[in-house]
Tab-separated table of C-alpha atoms and ligand atoms in Angstrom:
chain	number	residue	atom	x	y	z
F	16	MET	CA	0.109	-0.073	-0.146
F	17	ILE	CA	1.343	3.306	-0.763
F	18	ILE	CA	0.898	5.803	2.252
F	19	LYS	CA	-0.269	9.228	1.140
F	20	SER	CA	-0.943	10.421	4.408
F	21	ALA	CA	-0.677	9.271	8.113
F	22	ASP	CA	-2.195	11.730	10.837
F	23	PHE	CA	-2.884	11.507	14.431
F	24	VAL	CA	-6.391	12.041	15.294
F	25	THR	CA	-7.191	11.735	18.820
F	26	SER	CA	-6.587	10.040	22.247
F	27	ALA	CA	-9.518	8.448	23.835
F	28	VAL	CA	-10.446	6.593	27.058
F	29	ARG	CA	-14.307	6.334	26.804
F	30	PRO	CA	-16.344	5.822	23.893
F	31	GLU	CA	-17.862	9.226	23.688
F	32	GLN	CA	-14.256	10.625	22.939
F	33	TYR	CA	-13.660	8.278	19.962
F	34	PRO	CA	-13.612	9.995	16.501
F	35	GLU	CA	-16.716	9.658	14.826
F	36	THR	CA	-16.394	7.778	11.547
F	37	ARG	CA	-17.977	5.560	8.812
F	38	LEU	CA	-14.360	4.435	7.792
F	39	PRO	CA	-13.110	0.989	8.612
F	40	GLU	CA	-10.753	0.553	11.415
F	41	ILE	CA	-8.009	-1.867	12.284
F	42	ALA	CA	-6.660	-2.086	15.877
F	43	PHE	CA	-3.324	-3.052	17.157
F	44	ALA	CA	-3.137	-4.860	20.469
F	45	GLY	CA	-0.762	-6.812	22.687
F	46	ARG	CA	1.060	-7.231	25.971
F	47	SER	CA	2.639	-3.854	26.871
F	48	ASN	CA	6.198	-3.396	25.412
F	49	VAL	CA	5.624	-6.103	22.818
F	50	GLY	CA	6.491	-3.448	20.191
F	51	LYS	CA	2.897	-2.398	19.256
F	52	SER	CA	3.655	1.402	18.439
F	53	SER	CA	7.096	0.202	16.423
F	54	LEU	CA	4.743	-2.073	14.310
F	55	ILE	CA	2.574	0.656	13.522
F	56	ASN	CA	5.303	2.949	12.511
F	57	THR	CA	7.011	0.481	10.544
F	58	LEU	CA	3.979	-0.326	8.428
F	59	LEU	CA	3.226	3.280	7.947
F	60	ASN	CA	6.741	4.152	7.240
F	61	ARG	CA	6.916	6.879	9.847
F	62	LYS	CA	9.745	7.000	12.561
F	63	ARG	CA	8.096	8.672	15.230
F	64	LEU	CA	4.360	8.974	14.302
F	65	VAL	CA	3.468	6.657	17.244
F	66	LYS	CA	5.475	7.141	20.417
F	67	THR	CA	7.393	3.948	21.248
F	68	SER	CA	9.474	3.240	24.599
F	69	SER	CA	11.706	0.920	26.333
F	70	THR	CA	9.437	1.364	29.407
F	71	PRO	CA	6.275	-0.987	29.117
F	72	GLY	CA	3.177	0.677	29.598
F	73	ARG	CA	4.006	4.037	27.587
F	74	THR	CA	0.576	3.957	25.599
F	75	GLN	CA	-2.211	4.126	27.901
F	76	LEU	CA	-4.783	5.688	25.969
F	77	ILE	CA	-6.617	4.614	22.869
F	78	ASN	CA	-4.985	6.510	19.953
F	79	PHE	CA	-6.433	7.015	16.497
F	80	PHE	CA	-4.532	7.747	13.305
F	81	ILE	CA	-6.087	7.993	9.970
F	82	ILE	CA	-4.334	6.832	6.719
F	83	ASN	CA	-4.840	8.128	3.272
F	84	LYS	CA	-8.171	9.389	4.684
F	85	ALA	CA	-9.583	6.007	4.015
F	86	PHE	CA	-9.296	3.735	7.030
F	87	TYR	CA	-8.263	4.405	10.625
F	88	CYS	CA	-5.339	2.514	12.685
F	89	VAL	CA	-5.934	2.250	16.287
F	90	ASP	CA	-2.725	1.945	18.770
F	91	LEU	CA	-4.111	-0.033	21.669
F	92	PRO	CA	-2.689	0.329	25.185
F	93	GLY	CA	-0.933	-3.009	26.174
F	94	TYR	CA	-1.927	-5.528	28.821
F	95	GLY	CA	-0.385	-7.463	31.406
F	96	TYR	CA	2.721	-5.887	32.599
F	97	ALA	CA	3.965	-6.265	36.391
F	98	ARG	CA	5.761	-3.168	36.367
F	99	VAL	CA	2.825	-0.794	35.004
F	100	PRO	CA	0.818	0.664	38.203
F	101	ALA	CA	-1.927	-1.450	39.484
F	102	SER	CA	-4.439	1.909	38.906
F	103	VAL	CA	-3.350	1.799	35.241
F	104	ARG	CA	-3.806	-1.913	34.778
F	105	LYS	CA	-7.248	-1.810	36.365
F	106	LYS	CA	-8.296	0.771	33.751
F	107	TRP	CA	-7.603	-1.469	30.911
F	108	GLY	CA	-9.945	-4.244	30.974
F	109	PRO	CA	-13.139	-1.778	30.815
F	110	MET	CA	-11.415	0.729	28.543
F	111	ILE	CA	-10.635	-2.183	26.076
F	112	GLU	CA	-13.808	-3.980	26.480
F	113	HIS	CA	-16.015	-0.985	25.538
F	114	TYR	CA	-13.836	-0.307	22.774
F	115	LEU	CA	-14.027	-3.924	21.178
F	116	LYS	CA	-17.842	-3.715	22.224
F	117	GLU	CA	-19.002	-0.460	20.707
F	118	ARG	CA	-16.552	0.464	17.889
F	119	THR	CA	-18.734	-0.867	14.961
F	120	SER	CA	-16.499	0.473	12.338
F	121	LEU	CA	-13.764	-2.168	13.765
F	122	GLN	CA	-12.848	-4.666	10.996
F	123	ALA	CA	-10.106	-6.877	12.703
F	124	VAL	CA	-7.573	-6.501	15.590
F	125	THR	CA	-4.180	-7.272	14.802
F	126	LEU	CA	-2.904	-9.285	17.737
F	127	ILE	CA	0.821	-8.793	18.380
F	128	MET	CA	2.903	-11.439	20.227
F	129	ASP	CA	6.669	-11.780	21.032
F	130	ILE	CA	7.940	-14.722	18.869
F	131	ARG	CA	10.214	-15.631	22.031
F	132	ARG	CA	7.307	-16.153	24.310
F	133	THR	CA	4.452	-18.787	24.463
F	134	PRO	CA	1.232	-17.088	24.687
F	135	ARG	CA	-0.311	-17.155	28.309
F	136	ALA	CA	-3.575	-16.349	30.171
F	137	GLU	CA	-3.640	-12.727	28.983
F	138	GLU	CA	-3.449	-13.497	25.127
F	139	LEU	CA	-5.956	-16.462	25.430
F	140	ASN	CA	-8.278	-14.462	27.419
F	141	PHE	CA	-7.929	-11.705	25.124
F	142	ILE	CA	-8.694	-13.817	22.093
F	143	ASP	CA	-11.818	-15.120	23.787
F	144	TRP	CA	-13.004	-11.507	23.823
F	145	LEU	CA	-12.565	-11.001	20.316
F	146	HIS	CA	-14.357	-14.234	19.076
F	147	LEU	CA	-17.043	-13.170	21.943
F	148	TYR	CA	-17.441	-10.013	19.736
F	149	ARG	CA	-16.907	-11.716	16.525
F	150	ILE	CA	-13.818	-9.652	15.510
F	151	PRO	CA	-11.556	-11.372	13.131
F	152	ILE	CA	-8.145	-11.435	14.458
F	153	ILE	CA	-4.499	-11.072	12.463
F	154	PRO	CA	-1.999	-12.725	14.610
F	155	VAL	CA	1.230	-11.427	14.193
F	156	LEU	CA	4.690	-12.875	15.956
F	157	THR	CA	7.085	-9.711	16.095
F	158	LYS	CA	10.908	-9.538	17.231
F	159	ALA	CA	11.575	-12.127	14.857
F	160	ASP	CA	14.797	-10.244	14.227
F	161	LYS	CA	15.979	-11.783	17.904
F	162	LEU	CA	15.959	-15.440	16.689
F	163	SER	CA	17.728	-17.349	13.870
F	164	LYS	CA	15.214	-18.561	11.121
F	165	THR	CA	15.287	-22.063	12.365
F	166	ARG	CA	14.511	-20.674	15.883
F	167	GLN	CA	11.614	-18.642	14.426
F	168	ASN	CA	9.922	-21.521	12.611
F	169	LYS	CA	10.365	-23.675	16.042
F	170	GLN	CA	8.558	-20.980	17.840
F	171	ALA	CA	5.893	-19.956	15.167
F	172	GLN	CA	5.044	-23.946	15.428
F	173	LEU	CA	4.900	-23.936	19.193
F	174	ILE	CA	3.040	-20.947	19.299
F	175	ALA	CA	0.532	-21.960	16.712
F	176	SER	CA	-0.310	-25.082	18.623
F	177	ALA	CA	-0.774	-22.813	21.762
F	178	LEU	CA	-3.662	-20.843	20.093
F	179	GLU	CA	-4.697	-24.155	18.420
F	180	THR	CA	-4.396	-22.338	15.101
F	181	ASP	CA	-2.287	-23.260	11.741
F	182	ARG	CA	1.549	-22.049	11.526
F	183	GLU	CA	0.364	-20.684	8.214
F	184	GLN	CA	-1.954	-18.080	10.058
F	185	LEU	CA	0.843	-16.732	11.584
F	186	THR	CA	2.740	-13.525	10.185
F	187	LEU	CA	6.444	-13.178	11.332
F	188	PHE	CA	7.179	-9.440	11.804
F	189	SER	CA	10.034	-7.325	12.619
F	190	ALA	CA	10.086	-3.655	12.990
F	191	LYS	CA	14.362	-3.662	12.796
F	192	THR	CA	14.338	-5.750	9.243
F	193	ARG	CA	10.726	-5.172	8.266
F	194	GLN	CA	10.341	-8.881	7.687
F	195	GLY	CA	6.692	-9.614	7.190
F	196	LYS	CA	5.666	-6.134	6.611
F	197	ASP	CA	4.251	-6.670	2.945
F	198	ARG	CA	2.067	-9.687	4.345
F	199	LEU	CA	0.397	-7.796	7.078
F	200	TRP	CA	-0.307	-4.991	4.453
F	201	ASP	CA	-2.122	-7.391	2.326
F	202	LEU	CA	-4.164	-9.013	5.573
F	203	VAL	CA	-4.671	-5.337	6.679
F	204	GLU	CA	-6.019	-4.154	3.439
F	205	LYS	CA	-8.294	-7.257	2.874
F	206	GLN	CA	-9.819	-6.565	6.284
F	207	VAL	CA	-10.392	-2.658	5.370
F	208	SER	CA	-11.713	-3.330	1.986
F	209	ARG	CA	-14.123	-5.846	3.506
F	210	VAL	CA	-17.795	-4.962	2.791
F	211	GLU	CA	-20.108	-5.651	5.315
S	18	GTP	P1	3.499	-0.153	25.171
S	18	GTP	O1	3.114	1.086	24.508
S	18	GTP	O2	4.442	0.344	26.347
S	18	GTP	O3	2.736	-0.986	25.622
S	18	GTP	O4	4.558	-0.937	24.165
S	18	GTP	P2	4.570	-1.091	22.723
S	18	GTP	O5	3.951	-2.489	22.543
S	18	GTP	O6	3.912	-0.007	21.819
S	18	GTP	O7	5.966	-1.313	22.454
S	18	GTP	P3	7.122	-0.369	21.777
S	18	GTP	O8	6.922	-0.288	20.089
S	18	GTP	O9	6.917	0.794	22.378
S	18	GTP	O10	8.501	-1.162	21.718
S	18	GTP	C1	9.141	-1.508	22.937
S	18	GTP	C2	10.368	-1.682	23.049
S	18	GTP	O11	10.588	-2.833	21.767
S	18	GTP	C3	11.271	-0.621	22.336
S	18	GTP	O12	12.485	-0.612	22.921
S	18	GTP	C4	11.676	-1.089	20.826
S	18	GTP	O13	12.649	-0.424	20.313
S	18	GTP	C5	11.594	-2.533	20.843
S	18	GTP	N1	11.141	-3.409	19.553
S	18	GTP	C6	9.610	-3.076	19.371
S	18	GTP	N2	9.495	-3.762	17.816
S	18	GTP	C7	10.950	-4.558	17.578
S	18	GTP	C8	11.286	-5.479	16.832
S	18	GTP	O14	10.915	-6.136	15.692
S	18	GTP	N3	12.425	-5.923	16.952
S	18	GTP	C9	13.445	-5.438	17.953
S	18	GTP	N4	14.610	-5.982	18.166
S	18	GTP	N5	13.064	-4.520	18.901
S	18	GTP	C10	11.979	-4.145	18.949
S	19	MG	MG1	2.927	1.514	22.336
């Protein structure tokens, strides 16, 4: 996809703060510090459109971006990190659940996981929510550059079994090497052009 424009629109906590839109929307979710913001920047060819940080829990609001004036990308705050203050963690559940439930323009959630970690309860619970609200999932394994090709494949197999899905469903990605970027764009484009 050719990115002609990518602009920050607004940050929100509650539904009444979401931008009003009839445009399709893709959200990006995953554990704190997994690399959500970096992945969005890589996809959009922007170095600093979305703030990234080595401190987990940097993104605490729902951030909306508009791409080519045609669809929205949403950076969701990460879940499950012990070092994130309890007050922040407590707000996460209701904030995300409202978003998934109320955002009718949401076409799919890109679920970002670290290729080095086996999915745990947080991922599995989140996937249950997505199924409950009938939201398609694009599963991505990021930080692939941290592993050799052989280990990437081994981990992808392991994670696929943990998620009870096929290895082919998983997109291996790296914000550092841009591995997987084209494949992920294809998947995102399919979802934003889906007619309901
Ligand atoms: P929160 O907003 O805090 O939930 O984090 P996030 O998921 O948005 O992660 P962010 O993109 O801020 O990245 C966290 C850290 O991981 C940063 O230090 C990034 O440079 C690093 N990182 C992200 N993606 C990759 C990747 O593909 N490869 C490598 N090697 N490092 C990455
Ligand atoms: Mg972030």
